[in-house]
Coordinates of C-alpha atoms in Angstrom, one line a residue:
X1 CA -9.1 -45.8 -2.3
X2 CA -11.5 -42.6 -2.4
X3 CA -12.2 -42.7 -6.6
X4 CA -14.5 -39.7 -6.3
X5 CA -12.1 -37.6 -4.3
X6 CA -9.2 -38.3 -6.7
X7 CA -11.2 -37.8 -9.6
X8 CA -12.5 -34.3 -8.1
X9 CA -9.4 -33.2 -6.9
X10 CA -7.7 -34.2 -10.2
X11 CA -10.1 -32.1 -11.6
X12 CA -9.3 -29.5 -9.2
X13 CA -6.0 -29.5 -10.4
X14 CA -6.4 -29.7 -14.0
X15 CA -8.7 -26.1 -14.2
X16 CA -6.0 -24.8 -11.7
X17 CA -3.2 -25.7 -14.0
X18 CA -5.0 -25.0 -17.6
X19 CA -3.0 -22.5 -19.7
X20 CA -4.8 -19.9 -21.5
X21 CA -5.1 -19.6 -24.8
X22 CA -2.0 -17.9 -26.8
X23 CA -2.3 -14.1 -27.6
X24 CA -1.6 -14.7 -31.2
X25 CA -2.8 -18.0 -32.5
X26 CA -4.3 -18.3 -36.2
X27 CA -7.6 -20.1 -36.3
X28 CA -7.5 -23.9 -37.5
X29 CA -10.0 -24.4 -40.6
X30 CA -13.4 -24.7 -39.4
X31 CA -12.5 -23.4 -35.5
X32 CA -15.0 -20.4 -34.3
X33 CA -13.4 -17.8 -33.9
X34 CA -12.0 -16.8 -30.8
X35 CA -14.2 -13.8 -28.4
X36 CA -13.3 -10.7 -28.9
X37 CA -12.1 -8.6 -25.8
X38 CA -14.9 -7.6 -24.2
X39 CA -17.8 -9.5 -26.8
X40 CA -20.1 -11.4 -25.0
X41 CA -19.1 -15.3 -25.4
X42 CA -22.2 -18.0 -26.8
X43 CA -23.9 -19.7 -24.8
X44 CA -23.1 -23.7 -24.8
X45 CA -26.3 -25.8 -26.4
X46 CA -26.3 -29.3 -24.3
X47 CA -28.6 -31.5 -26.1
X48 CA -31.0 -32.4 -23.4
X49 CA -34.6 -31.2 -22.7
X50 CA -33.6 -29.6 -19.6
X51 CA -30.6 -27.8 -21.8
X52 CA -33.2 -26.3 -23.8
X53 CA -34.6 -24.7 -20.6
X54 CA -31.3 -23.5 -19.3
X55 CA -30.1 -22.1 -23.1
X56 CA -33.4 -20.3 -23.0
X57 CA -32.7 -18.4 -19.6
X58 CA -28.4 -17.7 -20.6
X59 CA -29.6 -16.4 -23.8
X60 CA -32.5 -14.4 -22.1
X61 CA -29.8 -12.8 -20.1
X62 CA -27.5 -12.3 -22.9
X63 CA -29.8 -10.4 -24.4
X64 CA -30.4 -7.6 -22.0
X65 CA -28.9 -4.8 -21.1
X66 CA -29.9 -4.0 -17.9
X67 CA -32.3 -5.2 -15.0
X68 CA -34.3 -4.9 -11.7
X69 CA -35.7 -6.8 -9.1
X70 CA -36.1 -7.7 -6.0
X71 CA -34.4 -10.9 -4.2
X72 CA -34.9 -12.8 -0.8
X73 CA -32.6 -15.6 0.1
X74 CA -33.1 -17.9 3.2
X75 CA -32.5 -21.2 4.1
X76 CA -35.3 -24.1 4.2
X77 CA -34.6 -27.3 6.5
X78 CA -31.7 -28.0 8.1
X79 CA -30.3 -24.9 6.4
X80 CA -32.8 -22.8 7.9
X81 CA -30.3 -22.6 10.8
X82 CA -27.5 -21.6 9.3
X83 CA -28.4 -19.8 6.2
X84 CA -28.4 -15.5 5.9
X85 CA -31.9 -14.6 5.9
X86 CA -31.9 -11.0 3.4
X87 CA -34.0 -8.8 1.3
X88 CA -32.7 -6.7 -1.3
X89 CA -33.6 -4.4 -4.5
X90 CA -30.7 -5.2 -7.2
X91 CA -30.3 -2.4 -10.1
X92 CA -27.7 -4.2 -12.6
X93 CA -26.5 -2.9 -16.2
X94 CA -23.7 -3.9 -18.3
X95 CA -20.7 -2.2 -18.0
X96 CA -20.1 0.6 -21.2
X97 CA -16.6 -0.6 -21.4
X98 CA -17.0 -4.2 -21.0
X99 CA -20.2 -5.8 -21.7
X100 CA -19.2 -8.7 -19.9
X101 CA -19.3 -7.2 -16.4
X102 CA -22.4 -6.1 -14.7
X103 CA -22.9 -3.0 -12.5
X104 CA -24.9 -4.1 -10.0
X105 CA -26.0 -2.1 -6.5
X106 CA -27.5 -4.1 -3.9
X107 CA -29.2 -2.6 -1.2
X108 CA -31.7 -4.2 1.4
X109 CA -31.7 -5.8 5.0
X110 CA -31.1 -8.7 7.3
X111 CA -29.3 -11.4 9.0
X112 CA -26.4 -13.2 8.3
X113 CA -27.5 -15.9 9.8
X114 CA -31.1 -16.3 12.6
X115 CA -28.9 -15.9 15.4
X116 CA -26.6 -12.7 14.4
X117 CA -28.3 -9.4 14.2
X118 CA -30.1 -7.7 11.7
X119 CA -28.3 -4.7 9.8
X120 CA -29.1 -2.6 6.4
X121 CA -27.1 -2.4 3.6
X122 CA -26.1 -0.7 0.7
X123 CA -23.0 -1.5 -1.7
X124 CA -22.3 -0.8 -5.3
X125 CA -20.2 -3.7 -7.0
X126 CA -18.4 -1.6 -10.1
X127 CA -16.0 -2.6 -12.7
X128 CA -12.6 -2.1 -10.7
X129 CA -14.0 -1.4 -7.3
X130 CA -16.6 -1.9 -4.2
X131 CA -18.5 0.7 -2.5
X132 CA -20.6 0.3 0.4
X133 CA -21.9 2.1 3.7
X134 CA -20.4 1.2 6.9
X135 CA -23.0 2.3 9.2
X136 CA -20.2 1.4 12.6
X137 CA -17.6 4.0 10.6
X138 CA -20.1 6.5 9.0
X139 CA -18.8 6.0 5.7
X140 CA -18.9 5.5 2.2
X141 CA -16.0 2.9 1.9
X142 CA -14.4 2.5 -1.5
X143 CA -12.4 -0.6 -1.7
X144 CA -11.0 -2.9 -4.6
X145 CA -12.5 -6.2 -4.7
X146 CA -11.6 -8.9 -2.4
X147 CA -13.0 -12.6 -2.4
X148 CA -13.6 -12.9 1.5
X149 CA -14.3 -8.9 2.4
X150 CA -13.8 -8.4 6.8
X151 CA -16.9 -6.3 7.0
X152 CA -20.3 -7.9 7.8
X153 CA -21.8 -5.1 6.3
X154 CA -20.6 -6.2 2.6
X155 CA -21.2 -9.8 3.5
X156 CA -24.7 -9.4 3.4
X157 CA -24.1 -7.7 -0.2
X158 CA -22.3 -10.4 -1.3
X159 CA -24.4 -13.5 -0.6
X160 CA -26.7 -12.0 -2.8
X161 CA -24.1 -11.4 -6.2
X162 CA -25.8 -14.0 -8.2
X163 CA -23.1 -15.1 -9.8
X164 CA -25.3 -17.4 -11.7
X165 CA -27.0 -14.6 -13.3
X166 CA -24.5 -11.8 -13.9
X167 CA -21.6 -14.5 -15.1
X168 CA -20.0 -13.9 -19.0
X169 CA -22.3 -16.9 -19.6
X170 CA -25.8 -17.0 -17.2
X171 CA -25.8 -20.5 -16.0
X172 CA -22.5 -21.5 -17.2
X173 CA -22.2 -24.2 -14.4
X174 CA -25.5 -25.2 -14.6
X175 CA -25.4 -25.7 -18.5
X176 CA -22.4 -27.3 -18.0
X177 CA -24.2 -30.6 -16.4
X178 CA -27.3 -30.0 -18.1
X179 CA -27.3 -32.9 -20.5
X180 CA -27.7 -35.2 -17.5
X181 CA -30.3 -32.6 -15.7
X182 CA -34.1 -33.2 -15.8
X183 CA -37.4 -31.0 -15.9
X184 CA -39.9 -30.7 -13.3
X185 CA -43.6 -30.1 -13.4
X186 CA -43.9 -26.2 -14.4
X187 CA -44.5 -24.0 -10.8
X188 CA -45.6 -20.7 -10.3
X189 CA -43.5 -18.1 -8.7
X190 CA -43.9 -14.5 -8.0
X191 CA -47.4 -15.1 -10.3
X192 CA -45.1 -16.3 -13.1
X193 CA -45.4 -19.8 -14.8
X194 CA -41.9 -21.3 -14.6
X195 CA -40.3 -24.2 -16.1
X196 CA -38.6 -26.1 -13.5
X197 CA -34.8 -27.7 -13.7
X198 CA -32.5 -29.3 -12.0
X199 CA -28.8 -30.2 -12.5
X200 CA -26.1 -32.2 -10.2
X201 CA -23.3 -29.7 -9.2
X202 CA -20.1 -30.8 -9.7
X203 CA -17.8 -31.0 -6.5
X204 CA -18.0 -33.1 -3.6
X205 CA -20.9 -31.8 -1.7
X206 CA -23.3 -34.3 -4.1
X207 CA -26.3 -31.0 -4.2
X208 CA -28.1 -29.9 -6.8
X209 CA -29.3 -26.6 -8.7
X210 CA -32.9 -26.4 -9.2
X211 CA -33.7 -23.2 -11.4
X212 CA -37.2 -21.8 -12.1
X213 CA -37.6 -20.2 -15.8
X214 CA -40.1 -17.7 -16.7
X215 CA -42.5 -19.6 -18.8
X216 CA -42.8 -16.2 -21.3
X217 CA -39.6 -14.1 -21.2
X218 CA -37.1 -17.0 -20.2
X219 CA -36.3 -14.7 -16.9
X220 CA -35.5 -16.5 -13.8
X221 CA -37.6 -16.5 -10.9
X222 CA -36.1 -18.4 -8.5
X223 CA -32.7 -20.2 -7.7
X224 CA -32.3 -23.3 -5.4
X225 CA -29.2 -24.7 -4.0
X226 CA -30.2 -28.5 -2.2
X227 CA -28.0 -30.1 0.0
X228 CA -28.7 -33.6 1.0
X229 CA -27.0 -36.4 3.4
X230 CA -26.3 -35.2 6.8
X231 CA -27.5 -31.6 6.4
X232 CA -30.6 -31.9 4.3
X233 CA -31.8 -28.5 3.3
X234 CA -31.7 -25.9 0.7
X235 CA -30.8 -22.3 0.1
X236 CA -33.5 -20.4 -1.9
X237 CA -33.2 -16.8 -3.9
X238 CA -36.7 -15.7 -5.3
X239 CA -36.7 -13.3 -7.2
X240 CA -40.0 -10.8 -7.9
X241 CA -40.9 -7.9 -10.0
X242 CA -38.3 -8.6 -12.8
X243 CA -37.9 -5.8 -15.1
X244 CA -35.5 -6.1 -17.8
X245 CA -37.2 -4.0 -20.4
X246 CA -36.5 -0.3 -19.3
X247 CA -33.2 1.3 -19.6
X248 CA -30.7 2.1 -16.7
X249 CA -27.7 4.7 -16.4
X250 CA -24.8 3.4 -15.1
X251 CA -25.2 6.0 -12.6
X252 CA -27.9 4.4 -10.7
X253 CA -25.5 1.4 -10.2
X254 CA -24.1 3.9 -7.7
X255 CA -24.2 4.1 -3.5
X256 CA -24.8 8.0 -2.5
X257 CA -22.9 9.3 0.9
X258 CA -25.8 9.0 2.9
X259 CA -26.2 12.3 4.8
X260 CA -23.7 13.0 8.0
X261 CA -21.3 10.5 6.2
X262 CA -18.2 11.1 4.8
X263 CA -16.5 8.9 1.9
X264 CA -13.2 7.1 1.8
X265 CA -11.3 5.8 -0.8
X266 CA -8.9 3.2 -1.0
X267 CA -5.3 5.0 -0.6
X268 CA -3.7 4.4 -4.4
X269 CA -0.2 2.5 -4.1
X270 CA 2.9 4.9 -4.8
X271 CA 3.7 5.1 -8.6
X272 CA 7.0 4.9 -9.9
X273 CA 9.5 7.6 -9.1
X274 CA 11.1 9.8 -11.7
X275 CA 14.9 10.2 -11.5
X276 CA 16.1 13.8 -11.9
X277 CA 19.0 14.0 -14.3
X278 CA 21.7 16.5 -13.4
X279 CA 22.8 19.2 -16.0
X280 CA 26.4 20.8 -16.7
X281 CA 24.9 23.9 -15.0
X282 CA 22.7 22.7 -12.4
X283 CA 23.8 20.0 -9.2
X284 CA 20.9 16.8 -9.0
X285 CA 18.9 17.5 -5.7
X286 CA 19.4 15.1 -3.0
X287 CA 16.4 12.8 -2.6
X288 CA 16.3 11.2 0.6
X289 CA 14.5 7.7 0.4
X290 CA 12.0 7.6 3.4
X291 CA 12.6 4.6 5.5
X292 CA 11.0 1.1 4.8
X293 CA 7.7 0.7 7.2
X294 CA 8.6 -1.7 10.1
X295 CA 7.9 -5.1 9.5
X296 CA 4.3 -6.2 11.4
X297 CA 4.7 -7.7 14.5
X298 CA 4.4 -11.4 14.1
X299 CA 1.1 -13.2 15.4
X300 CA 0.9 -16.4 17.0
X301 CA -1.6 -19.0 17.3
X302 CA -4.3 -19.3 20.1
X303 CA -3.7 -22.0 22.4
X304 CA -6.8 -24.3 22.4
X305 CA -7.6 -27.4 24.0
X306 CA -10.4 -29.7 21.7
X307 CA -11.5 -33.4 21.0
X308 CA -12.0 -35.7 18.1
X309 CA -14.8 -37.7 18.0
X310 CA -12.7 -40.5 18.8
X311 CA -11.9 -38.6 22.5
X312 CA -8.8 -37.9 21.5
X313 CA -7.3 -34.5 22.8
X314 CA -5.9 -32.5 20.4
X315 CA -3.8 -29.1 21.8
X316 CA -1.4 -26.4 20.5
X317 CA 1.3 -27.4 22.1
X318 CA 0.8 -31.2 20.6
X319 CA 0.7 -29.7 17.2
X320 CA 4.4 -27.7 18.0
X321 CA 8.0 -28.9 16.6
X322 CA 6.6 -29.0 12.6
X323 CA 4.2 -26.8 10.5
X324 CA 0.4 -27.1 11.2
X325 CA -2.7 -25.8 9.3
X326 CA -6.1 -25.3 10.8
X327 CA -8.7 -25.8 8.4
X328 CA -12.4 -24.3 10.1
X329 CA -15.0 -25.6 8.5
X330 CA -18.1 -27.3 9.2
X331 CA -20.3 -29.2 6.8
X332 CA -23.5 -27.0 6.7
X333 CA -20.7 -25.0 4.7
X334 CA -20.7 -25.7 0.9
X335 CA -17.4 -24.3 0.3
X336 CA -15.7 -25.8 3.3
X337 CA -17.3 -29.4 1.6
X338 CA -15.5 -28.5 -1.6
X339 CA -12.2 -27.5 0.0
X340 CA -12.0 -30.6 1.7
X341 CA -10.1 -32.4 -1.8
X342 CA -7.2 -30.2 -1.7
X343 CA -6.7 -30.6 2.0
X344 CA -6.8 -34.3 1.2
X345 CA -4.2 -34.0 -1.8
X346 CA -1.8 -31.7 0.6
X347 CA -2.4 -34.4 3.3
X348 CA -1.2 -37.3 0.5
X349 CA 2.2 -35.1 -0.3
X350 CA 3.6 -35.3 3.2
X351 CA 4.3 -37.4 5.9
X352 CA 2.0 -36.4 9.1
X353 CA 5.2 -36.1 11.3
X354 CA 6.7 -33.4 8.7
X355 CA 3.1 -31.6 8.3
X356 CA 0.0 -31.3 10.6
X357 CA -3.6 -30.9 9.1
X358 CA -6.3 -30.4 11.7
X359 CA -9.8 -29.7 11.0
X360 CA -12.0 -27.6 13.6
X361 CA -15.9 -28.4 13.1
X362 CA -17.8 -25.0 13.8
X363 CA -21.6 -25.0 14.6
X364 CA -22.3 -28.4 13.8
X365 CA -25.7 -29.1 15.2
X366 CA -24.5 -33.4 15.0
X367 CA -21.3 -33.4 15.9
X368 CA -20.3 -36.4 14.8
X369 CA -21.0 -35.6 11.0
X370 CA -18.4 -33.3 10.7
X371 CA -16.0 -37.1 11.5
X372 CA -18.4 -39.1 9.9
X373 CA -17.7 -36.5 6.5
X374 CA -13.9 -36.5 6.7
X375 CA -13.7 -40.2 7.2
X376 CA -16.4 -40.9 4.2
X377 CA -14.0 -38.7 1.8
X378 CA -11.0 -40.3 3.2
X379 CA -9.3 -36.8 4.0
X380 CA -6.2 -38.6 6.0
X381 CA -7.4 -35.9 8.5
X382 CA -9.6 -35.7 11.9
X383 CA -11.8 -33.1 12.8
X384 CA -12.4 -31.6 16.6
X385 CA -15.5 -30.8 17.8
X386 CA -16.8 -28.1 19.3
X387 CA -14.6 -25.4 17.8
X388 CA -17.0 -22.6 18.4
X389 CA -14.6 -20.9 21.2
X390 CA -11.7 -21.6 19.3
X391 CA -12.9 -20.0 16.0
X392 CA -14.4 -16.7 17.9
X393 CA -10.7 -16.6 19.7
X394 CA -9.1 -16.6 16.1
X395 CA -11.8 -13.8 14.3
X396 CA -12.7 -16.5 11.8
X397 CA -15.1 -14.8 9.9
X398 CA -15.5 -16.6 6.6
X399 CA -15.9 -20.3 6.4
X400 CA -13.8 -22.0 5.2
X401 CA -10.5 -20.2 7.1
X402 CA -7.0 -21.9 7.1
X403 CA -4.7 -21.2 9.0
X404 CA -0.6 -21.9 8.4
X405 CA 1.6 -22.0 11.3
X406 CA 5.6 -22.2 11.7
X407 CA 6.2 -25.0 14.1
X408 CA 6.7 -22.7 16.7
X409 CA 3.3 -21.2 16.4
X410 CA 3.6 -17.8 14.9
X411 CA 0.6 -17.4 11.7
X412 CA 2.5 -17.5 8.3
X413 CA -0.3 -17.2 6.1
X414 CA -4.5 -17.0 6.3
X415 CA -7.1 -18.0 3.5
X416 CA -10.6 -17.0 3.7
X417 CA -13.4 -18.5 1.7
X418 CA -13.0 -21.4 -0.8
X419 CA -9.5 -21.0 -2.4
X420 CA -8.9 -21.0 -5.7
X421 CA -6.4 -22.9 -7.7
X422 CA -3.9 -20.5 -7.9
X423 CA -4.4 -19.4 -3.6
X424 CA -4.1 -23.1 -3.3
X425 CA -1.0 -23.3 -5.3
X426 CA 0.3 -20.2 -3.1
X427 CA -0.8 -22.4 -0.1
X428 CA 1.4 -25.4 -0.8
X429 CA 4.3 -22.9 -1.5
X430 CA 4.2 -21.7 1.5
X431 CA 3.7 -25.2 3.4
X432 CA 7.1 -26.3 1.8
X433 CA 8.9 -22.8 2.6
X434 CA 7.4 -23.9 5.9
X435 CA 8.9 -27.3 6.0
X436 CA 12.7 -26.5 4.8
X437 CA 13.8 -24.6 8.4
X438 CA 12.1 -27.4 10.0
X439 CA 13.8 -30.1 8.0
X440 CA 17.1 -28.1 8.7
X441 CA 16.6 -28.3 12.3
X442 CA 16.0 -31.7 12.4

């Protein structure tokens, strides 16, 4: 038995199904009180000399209003293959509404990985939407927010969020591990003395967070993510020419329709109708409903031909007669490492003749390690190799993707990105709505 992987997905499982707090609940005596809506919440005080460190940049954050700088983020070892390689200018300032959300505009250059091509970009993440230019479309796109956006040209935006910085809490993760983290000799970065963490992450790809702290203003300078095992490497965000100290409008936060471009918002959806009442003296007007929009055309799975490690031959056609999901992944991808629990803990809740799970490894420079992972976490799953073909022949964009199909093929249901508890949830609804016409035909 796997303990780690039961204890992470149990874990998994438990944030997923936590209920939040009631709406009108008296304080006990002696509780804090609760955040108010829209209050910035405190930041959590581990008791650890590498907690002090880590309070010391949250709070340094908490206690701005706005900031600039510039960021690069690239890949170091193994990762160096695989990881986007980008420049940007970031302009962020608290939203006037809600000073818990940032308004941040990022807007810079390069790759999304060494071997794709190089591209500008420009996108303004607001409080209820994204904006971006879409040089291919000469537009101004206005979109609401989506975890796992289609176009390339806000994927390069969006590796370079920061989530750890423009969180409620700065470092929240980090902080939350920090009583077991430990401090490094002090560095230099971007001419700044830094005070040097690093934490263990939790989930199941065993890296670690190494953060660099501005000696003086307790500003970060730099951001780490290490992998180690089969894909030793790291991810690295350095950040230079940090100014927190003079004021931004909100306004700057915003992307301009560069010239010969046109904007596009999001259509709204339809509001609610208003029934006309009819009078004594006047007849009601006949409304005519427009017809419903025809149902899309159903889309069916790619037929592919692959092998395990073990030389078996996996096919379509072999998966056909029950449901199947195809889970692309590969382990160079953090988030297709962390979805790998909840594949594991659909795997354990039915039988492998009612439900097929196959994994597709996706530029895997060993092969085998994409096996040698899935068997080390015993998933219940195999892996084929050399999916490259197969994943350009489904658009797989975003890594992890998963894939749900009827036993006769057709695509019920896509997830992009590392699901969440609740898309998870959704995704083992949809497996059992899956299985009940199969079971009926059986």
């Amino acid at each position: 038995m796997n303990t780690p992987l039961m204890v992470r997905s149990l874990l998994a499982a438990a944030l997923a199904l936590a209920p939040a707090p009631a709406l009108a609940q008296e304080d006990a005596p002696g509780s804090p009180p609760e955040t108010p809506p829209g209050a910035l919440p405190e930041v959590p005080r581990p008791a650890s000399p590498a907690g002090e460190v880590l309070v010391k940049a949250s709070e340094s954050i908490r206690g701005i209003n706005s900031i600039t700088f510039d960021v690069s983020m690239r890949g170091e070892g193994l990762l160096a293959t695989y990881a986007p390689i980008l420049q940007a200018r970031v302009v962020a300032v608290r939203s006037p509404t809600n000073p818990q959300t940032w308004l941040i505009r990022i807007s810079g250059s390069g790759k999304l990985a060494p071997d794709k091509p190089e591209g500008a970009f420009d996108a303004g993440f607001q409080e209820h939407f994204i904006e971006w230019v879409e040089p291919a479309e000469r537009k101004l796109l206005r979109r609401a927010p989506r975890p796992q956006p289609r176009s390339e040209t806000l994927r390069h935006a969006q590796h370079l969020r920061m989530d750890w910085i423009f969180a409620p809490v700065a470092f929240s993760k980090e902080l939350g591990v920090a009583v077991n983290g430990k401090l490094l000799d002090d560095a230099e970065v971007d001419g700044e003395l830094c005070r040097v963490v690093e934490v263990a992450t939790l989930g199941p790809s065993g890296g670690t967070r190494r953060v660099y702290v501005g000696l003086e203003d307790g500003l970060v300078r730099r951001y780490d993510q290490i992998v180690s095992g089969q894909l030793d490497g790291r991810t690295v965000f350095q950040l230079s020419g940090v100014d927190a100290f003079n004021p931004i409008d909100p306004s700057e936060t915003r992307v301009p329709v560069p010239a010969g471009f046109e904007a596009e918002a999001e259509p709204a959806p339809p509001g609610p109708t208003t029934p006309v009442a009819a009078t004594p003296d006047a007849t009601a007007p006949t409304v005519t409903a427009a017809p419903p929009p025809p149902p899309p055309a159903p889309k069916y799975a790619v037929p592919f031909e692959l092998r395990t490690a073990a030389g078996e031959t996996v096919t379509l056609d072999s998966l056909r007669g029950r449901p199947a999901v195809l889970f692309f992944w590969g382990t160079w991808s953090l988030p297709s490492q962390d979805a790998v629990p909840a594949l594991a803990a659909l795997r354990a809740r039915h039988d492998p003749a009612q439900l097929a799970i196959v994994a597709l490894a996706v530029r895997e420079r060993v092969p085998a390690a994409a096996a040698d992972f899935l068997q080390r976490e015993n998933a219940g799953f195999s892996t084929l190799l050399h999916a490259d073909a197969t994943a350009a022949a489904y658009d797989v964009r975003a890594y992890p993707t998963l894939l749900l199909l009827s036993p006769e093929g057709q695509i019920l249901y896509t997830v992009e990105g590392f699901p969440s508890g609740a898309t998870l949830d959704e995704l083992a609804d949809k497996v059992n709505a899956a299985l009940k016409p199969a079971a009926g035909s059986a």
